[in-house]
mmCIF file of C-alpha atoms in Angstrom:
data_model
loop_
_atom_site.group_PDB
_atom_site.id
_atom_site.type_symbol
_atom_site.label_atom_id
_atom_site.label_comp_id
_atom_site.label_asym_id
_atom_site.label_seq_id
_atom_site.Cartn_x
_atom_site.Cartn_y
_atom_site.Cartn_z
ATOM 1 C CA UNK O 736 34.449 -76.649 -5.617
ATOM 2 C CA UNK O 737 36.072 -80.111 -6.493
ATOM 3 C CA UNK O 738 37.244 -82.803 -4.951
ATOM 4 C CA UNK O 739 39.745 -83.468 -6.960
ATOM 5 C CA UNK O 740 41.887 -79.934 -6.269
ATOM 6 C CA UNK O 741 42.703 -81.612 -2.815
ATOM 7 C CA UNK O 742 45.784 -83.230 -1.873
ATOM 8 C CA UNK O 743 46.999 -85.663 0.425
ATOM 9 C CA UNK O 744 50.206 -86.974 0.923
ATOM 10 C CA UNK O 745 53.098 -88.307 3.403
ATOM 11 C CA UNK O 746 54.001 -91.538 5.294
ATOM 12 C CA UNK O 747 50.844 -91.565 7.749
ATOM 13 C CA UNK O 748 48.868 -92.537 4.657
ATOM 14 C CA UNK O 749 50.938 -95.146 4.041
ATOM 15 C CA UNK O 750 52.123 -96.645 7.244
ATOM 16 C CA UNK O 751 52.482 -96.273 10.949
ATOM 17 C CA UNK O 752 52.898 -96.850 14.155
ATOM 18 C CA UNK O 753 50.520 -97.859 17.008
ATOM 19 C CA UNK O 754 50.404 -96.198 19.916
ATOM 20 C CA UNK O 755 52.371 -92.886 18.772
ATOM 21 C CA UNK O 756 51.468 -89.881 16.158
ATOM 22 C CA UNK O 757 51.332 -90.675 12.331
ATOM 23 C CA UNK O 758 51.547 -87.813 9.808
ATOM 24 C CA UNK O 759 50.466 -86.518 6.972
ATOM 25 C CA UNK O 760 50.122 -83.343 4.642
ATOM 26 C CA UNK O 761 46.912 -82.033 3.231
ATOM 27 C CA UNK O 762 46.933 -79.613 0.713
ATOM 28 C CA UNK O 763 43.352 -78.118 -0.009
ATOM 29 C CA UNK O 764 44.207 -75.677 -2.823
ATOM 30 C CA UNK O 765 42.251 -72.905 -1.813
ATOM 31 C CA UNK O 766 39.107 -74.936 -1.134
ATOM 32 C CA UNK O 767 36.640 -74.850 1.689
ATOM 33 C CA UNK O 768 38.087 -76.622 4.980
ATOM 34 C CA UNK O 769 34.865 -76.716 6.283
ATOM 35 C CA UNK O 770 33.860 -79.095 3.435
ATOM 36 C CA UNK O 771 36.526 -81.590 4.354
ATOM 37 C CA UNK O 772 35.976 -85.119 6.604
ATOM 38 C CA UNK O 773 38.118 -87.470 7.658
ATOM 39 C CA UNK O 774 37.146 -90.844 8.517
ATOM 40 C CA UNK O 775 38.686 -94.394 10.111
ATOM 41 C CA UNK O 776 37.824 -98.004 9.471
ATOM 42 C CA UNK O 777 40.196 -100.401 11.464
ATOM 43 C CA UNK O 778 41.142 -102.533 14.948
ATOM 44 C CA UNK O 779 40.678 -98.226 16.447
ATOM 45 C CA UNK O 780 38.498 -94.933 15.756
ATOM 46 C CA UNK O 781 41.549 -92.666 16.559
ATOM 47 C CA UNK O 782 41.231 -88.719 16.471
ATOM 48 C CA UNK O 783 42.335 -86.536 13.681
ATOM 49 C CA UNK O 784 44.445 -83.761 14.796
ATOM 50 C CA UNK O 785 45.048 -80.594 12.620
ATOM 51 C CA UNK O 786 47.884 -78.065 12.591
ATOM 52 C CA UNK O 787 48.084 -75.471 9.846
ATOM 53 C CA UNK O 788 51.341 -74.377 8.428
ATOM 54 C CA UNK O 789 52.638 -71.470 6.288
ATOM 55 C CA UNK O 790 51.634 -71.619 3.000
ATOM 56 C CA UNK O 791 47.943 -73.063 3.488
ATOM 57 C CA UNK O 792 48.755 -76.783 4.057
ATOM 58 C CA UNK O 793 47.940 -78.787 6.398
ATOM 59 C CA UNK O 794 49.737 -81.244 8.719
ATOM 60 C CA UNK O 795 46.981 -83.446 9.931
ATOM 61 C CA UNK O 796 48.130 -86.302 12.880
ATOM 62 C CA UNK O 797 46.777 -89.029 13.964
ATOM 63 C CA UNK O 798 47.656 -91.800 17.053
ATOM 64 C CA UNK O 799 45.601 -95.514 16.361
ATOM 65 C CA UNK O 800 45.849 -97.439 19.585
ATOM 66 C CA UNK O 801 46.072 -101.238 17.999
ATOM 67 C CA UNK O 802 48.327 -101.780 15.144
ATOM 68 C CA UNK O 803 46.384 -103.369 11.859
ATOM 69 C CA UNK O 804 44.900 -102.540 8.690
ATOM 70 C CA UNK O 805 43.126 -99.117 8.592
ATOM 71 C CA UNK O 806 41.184 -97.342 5.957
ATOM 72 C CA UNK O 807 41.732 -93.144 6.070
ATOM 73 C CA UNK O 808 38.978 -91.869 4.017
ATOM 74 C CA UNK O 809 38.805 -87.989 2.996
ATOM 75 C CA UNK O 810 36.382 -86.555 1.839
ATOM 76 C CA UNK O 811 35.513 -83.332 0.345
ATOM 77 C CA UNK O 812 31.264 -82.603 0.606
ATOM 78 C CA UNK O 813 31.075 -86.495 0.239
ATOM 79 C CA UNK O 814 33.470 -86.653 -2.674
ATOM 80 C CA UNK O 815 36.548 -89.071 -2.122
ATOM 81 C CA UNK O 816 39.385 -86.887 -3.010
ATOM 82 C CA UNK O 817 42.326 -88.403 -4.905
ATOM 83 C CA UNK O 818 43.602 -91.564 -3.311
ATOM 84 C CA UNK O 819 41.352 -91.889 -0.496
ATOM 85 C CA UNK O 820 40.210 -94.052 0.647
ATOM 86 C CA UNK O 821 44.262 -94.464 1.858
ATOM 87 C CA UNK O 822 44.880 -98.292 3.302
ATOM 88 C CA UNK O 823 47.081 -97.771 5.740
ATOM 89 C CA UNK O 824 49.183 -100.600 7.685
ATOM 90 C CA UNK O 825 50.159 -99.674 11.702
ATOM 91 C CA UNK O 826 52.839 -101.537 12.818
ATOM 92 C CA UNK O 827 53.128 -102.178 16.601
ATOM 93 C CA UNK O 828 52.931 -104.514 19.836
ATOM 94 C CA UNK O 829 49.980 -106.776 19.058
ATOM 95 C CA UNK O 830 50.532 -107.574 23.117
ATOM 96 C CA UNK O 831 48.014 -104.208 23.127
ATOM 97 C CA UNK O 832 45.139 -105.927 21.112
ATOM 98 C CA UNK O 833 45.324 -109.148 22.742
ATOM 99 C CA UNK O 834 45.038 -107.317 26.352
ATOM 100 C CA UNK O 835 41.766 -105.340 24.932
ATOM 101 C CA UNK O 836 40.582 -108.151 23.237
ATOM 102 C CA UNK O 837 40.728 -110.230 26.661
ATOM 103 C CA UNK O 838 37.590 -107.730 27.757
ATOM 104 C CA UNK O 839 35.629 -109.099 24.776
ATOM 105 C CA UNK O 840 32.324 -110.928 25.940
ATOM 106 C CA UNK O 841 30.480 -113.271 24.147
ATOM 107 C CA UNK O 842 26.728 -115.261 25.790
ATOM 108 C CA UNK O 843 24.345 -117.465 24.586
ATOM 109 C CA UNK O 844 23.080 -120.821 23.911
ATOM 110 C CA UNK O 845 24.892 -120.765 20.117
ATOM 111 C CA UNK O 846 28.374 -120.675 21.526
ATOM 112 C CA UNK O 847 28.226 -124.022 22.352
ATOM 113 C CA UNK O 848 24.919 -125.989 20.357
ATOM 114 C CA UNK O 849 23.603 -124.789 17.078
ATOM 115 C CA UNK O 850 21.186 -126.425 14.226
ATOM 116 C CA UNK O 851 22.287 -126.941 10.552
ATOM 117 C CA UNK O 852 20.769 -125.676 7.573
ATOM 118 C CA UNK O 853 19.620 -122.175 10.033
ATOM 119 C CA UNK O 854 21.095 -119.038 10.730
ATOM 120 C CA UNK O 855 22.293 -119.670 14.713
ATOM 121 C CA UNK O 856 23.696 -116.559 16.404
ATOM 122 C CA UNK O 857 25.348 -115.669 19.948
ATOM 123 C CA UNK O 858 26.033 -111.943 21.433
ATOM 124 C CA UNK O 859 29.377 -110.243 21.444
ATOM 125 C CA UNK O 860 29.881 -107.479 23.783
ATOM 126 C CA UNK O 861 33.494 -105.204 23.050
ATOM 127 C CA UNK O 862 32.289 -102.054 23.999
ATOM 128 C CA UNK O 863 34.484 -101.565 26.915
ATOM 129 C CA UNK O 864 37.803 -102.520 25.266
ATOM 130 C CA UNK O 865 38.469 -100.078 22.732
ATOM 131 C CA UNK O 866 38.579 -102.284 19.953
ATOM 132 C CA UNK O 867 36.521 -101.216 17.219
ATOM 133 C CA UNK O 868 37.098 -103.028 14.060
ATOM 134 C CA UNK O 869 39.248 -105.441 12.689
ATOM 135 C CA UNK O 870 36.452 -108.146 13.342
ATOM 136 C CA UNK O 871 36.967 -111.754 11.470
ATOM 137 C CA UNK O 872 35.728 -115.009 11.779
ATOM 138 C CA UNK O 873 35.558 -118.171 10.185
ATOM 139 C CA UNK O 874 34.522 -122.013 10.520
ATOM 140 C CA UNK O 875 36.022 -125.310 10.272
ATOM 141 C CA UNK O 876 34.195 -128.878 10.481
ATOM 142 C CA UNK O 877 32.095 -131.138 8.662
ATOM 143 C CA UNK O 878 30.982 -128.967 6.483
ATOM 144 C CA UNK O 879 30.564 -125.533 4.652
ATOM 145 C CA UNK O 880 29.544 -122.668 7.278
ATOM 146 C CA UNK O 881 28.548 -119.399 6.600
ATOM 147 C CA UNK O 882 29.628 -116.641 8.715
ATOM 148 C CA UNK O 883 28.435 -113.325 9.069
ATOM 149 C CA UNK O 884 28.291 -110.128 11.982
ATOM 150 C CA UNK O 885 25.255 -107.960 12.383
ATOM 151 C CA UNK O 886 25.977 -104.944 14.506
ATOM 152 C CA UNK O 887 22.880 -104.012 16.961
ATOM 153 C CA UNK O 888 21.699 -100.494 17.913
ATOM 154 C CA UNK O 889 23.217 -100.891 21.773
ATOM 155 C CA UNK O 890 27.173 -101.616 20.299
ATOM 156 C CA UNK O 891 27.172 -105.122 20.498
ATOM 157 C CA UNK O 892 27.392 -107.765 17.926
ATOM 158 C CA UNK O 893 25.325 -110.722 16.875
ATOM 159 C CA UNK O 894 28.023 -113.118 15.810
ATOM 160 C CA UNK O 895 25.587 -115.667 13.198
ATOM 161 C CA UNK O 896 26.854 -118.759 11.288
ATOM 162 C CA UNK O 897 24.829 -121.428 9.454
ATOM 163 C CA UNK O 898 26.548 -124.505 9.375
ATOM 164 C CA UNK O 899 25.093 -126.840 6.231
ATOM 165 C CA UNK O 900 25.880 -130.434 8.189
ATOM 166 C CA UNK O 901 25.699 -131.983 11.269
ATOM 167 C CA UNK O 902 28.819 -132.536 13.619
ATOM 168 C CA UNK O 903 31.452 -130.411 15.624
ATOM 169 C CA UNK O 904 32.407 -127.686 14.468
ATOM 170 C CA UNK O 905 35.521 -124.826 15.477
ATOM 171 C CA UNK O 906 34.510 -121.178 15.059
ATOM 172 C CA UNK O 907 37.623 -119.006 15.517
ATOM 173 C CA UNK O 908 36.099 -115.279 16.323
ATOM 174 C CA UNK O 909 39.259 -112.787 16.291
ATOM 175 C CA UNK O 910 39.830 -109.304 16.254
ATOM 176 C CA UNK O 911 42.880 -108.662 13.953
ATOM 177 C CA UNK O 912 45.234 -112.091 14.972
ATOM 178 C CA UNK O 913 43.840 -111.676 18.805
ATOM 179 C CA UNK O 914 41.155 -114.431 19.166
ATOM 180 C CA UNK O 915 38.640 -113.456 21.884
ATOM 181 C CA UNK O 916 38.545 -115.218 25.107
ATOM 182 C CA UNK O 917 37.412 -118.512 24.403
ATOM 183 C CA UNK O 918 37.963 -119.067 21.029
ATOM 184 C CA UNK O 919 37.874 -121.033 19.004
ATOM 185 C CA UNK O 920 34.910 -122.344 20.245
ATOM 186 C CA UNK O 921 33.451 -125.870 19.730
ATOM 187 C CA UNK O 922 30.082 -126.292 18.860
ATOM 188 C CA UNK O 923 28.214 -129.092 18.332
ATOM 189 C CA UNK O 924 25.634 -128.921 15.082
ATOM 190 C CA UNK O 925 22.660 -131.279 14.919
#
């Protein structure tokens, strides 16, 4: 049993499009299926779908929701096979991902005032939207910020930054080129 007998190939693993079925081929070369996974970093988690054709391979189809970057990893009993993970550009209406990202939440005090030289953080809620990854921020002002995410057990997101000076600062919070409502936000740093 190896990893590297396994082969995948076709346009899905290249590029797509969101909102309909991408393709590809797997060929597993007389290995276990039930040792291969398939898994999805990017702006969606969509479902694999598997038909089997004559001959042992595989056609395996997937549908993202919000065009972007994606990862595909496969994996045979943990083992990357050849290739994977694939990065994989979905081309689409980015109308889509602004409309989810417009049920993105965001609360607290750091939204608005934060402290240099400490780690200042504010929720963000995006668990009803469908948006799943894709995540990006960065800082403009004054100074040097830091920027960072740290996902929390419930599915939101503590959003943290740590300005180093004092003043007012922008923090753009975006998923893909969709900002969230409200940003950029301006926050004053004492």
């Amino acid at each position: 049993m190896s990893a590297d007998y396994i082969q995948a190939y076709g346009n899905g693993l290249v590029a797509g499009t969101a909102g309909y079925p991408n393709k590809f081929s797997l060929n597993p070369n007389g290995q276990a299926m039930q040792g291969i996974t398939f898994a999805v970093e990017g702006p969606s988690r969509p479902e694999f779908a598997f038909n089997h054709l004559p001959g042992g391979i595989i056609e395996v189809s997937y549908t993202p929701t919000f065009p972007g970057r994606y990862r595909i990893f496969i994996k045979f009993y943990a083992r990357d096979i050849p290739g994977s993970p694939f990065e994989v550009n979905i081309a689409g209406d980015t109308m889509g991902m602004s409309s989810a990202v417009s049920g993105v939440r965001v609360s607290g005090p750091a939204l608005t005032q934060g402290r240099s030289l400490v780690t200042n953080q504010f929720v963000m809620d995006a668990r009803n939207t469908g948006v799943t990854g894709g995540l990006n921020a960065f800082m403009e002002g004054p100074g040097q910020a830091e920027v960072g995410f740290k996902e929390n057990m419930d599915g939101t997101v503590h959003v943290q930054y740590k300005p180093m000076n004092s003043g007012v600062y922008r923090l753009h919070l975006k998923f893909g080129d969709a900002h969230v409502p409200g940003s950029p936000f301006t926050i004053s740093v004492n």
